[in-house]
């Protein structure tokens, strides 16, 4: 298979690592084993979809719908584990709330507490 630079397909392991890091940054969560397994499943599905889209484009020359894979993984993860709408605008609004006063992109205390509480309520810890 061609490499990432040639295809635009993010390798599965890179997609998982980037998604996990982004979730931690946006929510303050350290993912539990259950959440990591769920994220790996989501990432695997996104990766397979990307590969199929590129294959179709190569065979037919048709334009494909491109969704940034990390954005897709975060949206699906938050929807599945925290019942936050998969609508990317909704989780991006949450991200905007998590920008600290100094402009850093780490989750604010309020956002971290929300997700810790949700994680605890779901008995994921």
Short mmCIF file of C-alpha atoms in Angstrom, two decimals:
data_model
loop_
_atom_site.label_atom_id
_atom_site.label_comp_id
_atom_site.label_asym_id
_atom_site.label_seq_id
_atom_site.Cartn_x
_atom_site.Cartn_y
_atom_site.Cartn_z
CA UNK A 1 0.00 0.00 0.00
CA UNK A 2 1.12 3.56 -0.67
CA UNK A 3 2.28 5.72 2.21
CA UNK A 4 0.38 8.45 4.05
CA UNK A 5 1.91 11.31 2.06
CA UNK A 6 0.87 9.71 -1.23
CA UNK A 7 -2.64 8.62 -0.27
CA UNK A 8 -3.76 11.03 2.42
CA UNK A 9 -4.84 8.03 4.50
CA UNK A 10 -3.68 8.32 8.06
CA UNK A 11 -2.24 4.99 9.29
CA UNK A 12 -4.51 3.31 11.82
CA UNK A 13 -2.04 3.51 14.71
CA UNK A 14 -1.35 7.20 14.03
CA UNK A 15 -5.08 7.91 13.84
CA UNK A 16 -5.64 6.16 17.18
CA UNK A 17 -2.77 8.00 18.91
CA UNK A 18 -3.76 11.40 17.52
CA UNK A 19 -7.42 10.83 18.42
CA UNK A 20 -6.60 9.70 21.96
CA UNK A 21 -4.32 12.71 22.47
CA UNK A 22 -6.96 15.11 21.11
CA UNK A 23 -9.63 13.62 23.37
CA UNK A 24 -7.33 14.06 26.35
CA UNK A 25 -6.59 17.66 25.35
CA UNK A 26 -10.25 18.57 24.73
CA UNK A 27 -11.79 16.71 27.68
CA UNK A 28 -9.02 16.20 30.22
CA UNK A 29 -9.78 12.46 30.21
CA UNK A 30 -7.26 9.69 30.43
CA UNK A 31 -9.10 6.93 28.60
CA UNK A 32 -9.91 3.75 30.45
CA UNK A 33 -9.27 0.33 28.90
CA UNK A 34 -12.95 0.13 27.90
CA UNK A 35 -12.78 3.54 26.22
CA UNK A 36 -9.50 2.71 24.48
CA UNK A 37 -11.01 -0.49 23.07
CA UNK A 38 -14.03 1.48 21.85
CA UNK A 39 -11.82 4.14 20.28
CA UNK A 40 -9.73 1.45 18.55
CA UNK A 41 -12.91 -0.01 17.04
CA UNK A 42 -14.04 3.43 15.85
CA UNK A 43 -10.60 4.16 14.38
CA UNK A 44 -10.54 0.81 12.59
CA UNK A 45 -13.91 1.56 10.96
CA UNK A 46 -12.76 5.03 9.88
CA UNK A 47 -9.52 3.62 8.47
CA UNK A 48 -11.37 0.98 6.45
CA UNK A 49 -13.76 3.63 5.14
CA UNK A 50 -10.84 5.86 4.08
CA UNK A 51 -9.16 2.99 2.25
CA UNK A 52 -12.42 2.20 0.44
CA UNK A 53 -12.92 5.84 -0.53
CA UNK A 54 -9.40 6.10 -1.97
CA UNK A 55 -9.90 2.82 -3.84
CA UNK A 56 -13.13 4.17 -5.38
CA UNK A 57 -11.43 7.40 -6.33
CA UNK A 58 -8.54 5.55 -7.95
CA UNK A 59 -10.90 3.26 -9.88
CA UNK A 60 -13.49 5.80 -10.98
CA UNK A 61 -11.80 9.18 -10.64
CA UNK A 62 -14.86 10.38 -8.72
CA UNK A 63 -14.63 13.03 -6.05
CA UNK A 64 -14.90 11.68 -2.52
CA UNK A 65 -16.25 13.19 0.66
CA UNK A 66 -13.35 13.83 2.98
CA UNK A 67 -13.89 14.14 6.71
CA UNK A 68 -10.77 14.73 8.79
CA UNK A 69 -10.29 11.34 10.45
CA UNK A 70 -9.35 12.63 13.91
CA UNK A 71 -12.43 14.89 13.93
CA UNK A 72 -14.58 11.93 12.93
CA UNK A 73 -13.04 9.69 15.61
CA UNK A 74 -13.55 12.28 18.36
CA UNK A 75 -17.14 12.97 17.33
CA UNK A 76 -18.02 9.28 17.22
CA UNK A 77 -16.23 8.58 20.52
CA UNK A 78 -18.01 11.40 22.35
CA UNK A 79 -21.32 10.27 20.89
CA UNK A 80 -20.85 6.63 21.86
CA UNK A 81 -19.37 7.05 25.33
CA UNK A 82 -20.69 10.41 26.51
CA UNK A 83 -23.94 10.83 24.60
CA UNK A 84 -22.73 14.05 23.00
CA UNK A 85 -24.18 14.59 19.57
CA UNK A 86 -22.10 13.21 16.73
CA UNK A 87 -22.76 16.49 14.95
CA UNK A 88 -19.25 17.89 14.58
CA UNK A 89 -20.46 21.45 15.19
CA UNK A 90 -21.67 20.41 18.64
CA UNK A 91 -18.39 18.91 19.79
CA UNK A 92 -16.46 21.77 18.23
CA UNK A 93 -18.57 24.12 20.36
CA UNK A 94 -17.52 22.05 23.36
CA UNK A 95 -13.92 22.44 22.21
CA UNK A 96 -14.36 26.20 22.07
CA UNK A 97 -15.56 26.10 25.67
CA UNK A 98 -12.41 24.19 26.58
CA UNK A 99 -9.98 26.85 25.37
CA UNK A 100 -8.31 28.33 28.43
CA UNK A 101 -8.11 32.05 29.10
CA UNK A 102 -4.45 32.03 28.09
CA UNK A 103 -5.46 30.58 24.71
CA UNK A 104 -4.07 27.11 25.37
CA UNK A 105 -5.98 24.20 23.94
CA UNK A 106 -6.05 22.10 27.08
CA UNK A 107 -9.46 21.38 28.55
CA UNK A 108 -10.66 23.88 31.11
CA UNK A 109 -11.39 22.78 34.67
CA UNK A 110 -15.15 22.89 34.02
CA UNK A 111 -14.86 20.65 30.98
CA UNK A 112 -12.49 18.24 32.75
CA UNK A 113 -14.87 17.94 35.70
CA UNK A 114 -17.85 17.30 33.40
CA UNK A 115 -16.10 14.40 31.69
CA UNK A 116 -14.66 12.96 34.91
CA UNK A 117 -18.16 12.94 36.39
CA UNK A 118 -19.62 11.33 33.26
CA UNK A 119 -16.84 8.72 33.22
CA UNK A 120 -17.48 7.92 36.87
CA UNK A 121 -21.27 7.72 36.38
CA UNK A 122 -20.79 5.28 33.52
CA UNK A 123 -18.51 3.17 35.76
CA UNK A 124 -15.76 3.36 33.15
CA UNK A 125 -13.07 4.02 35.75
#
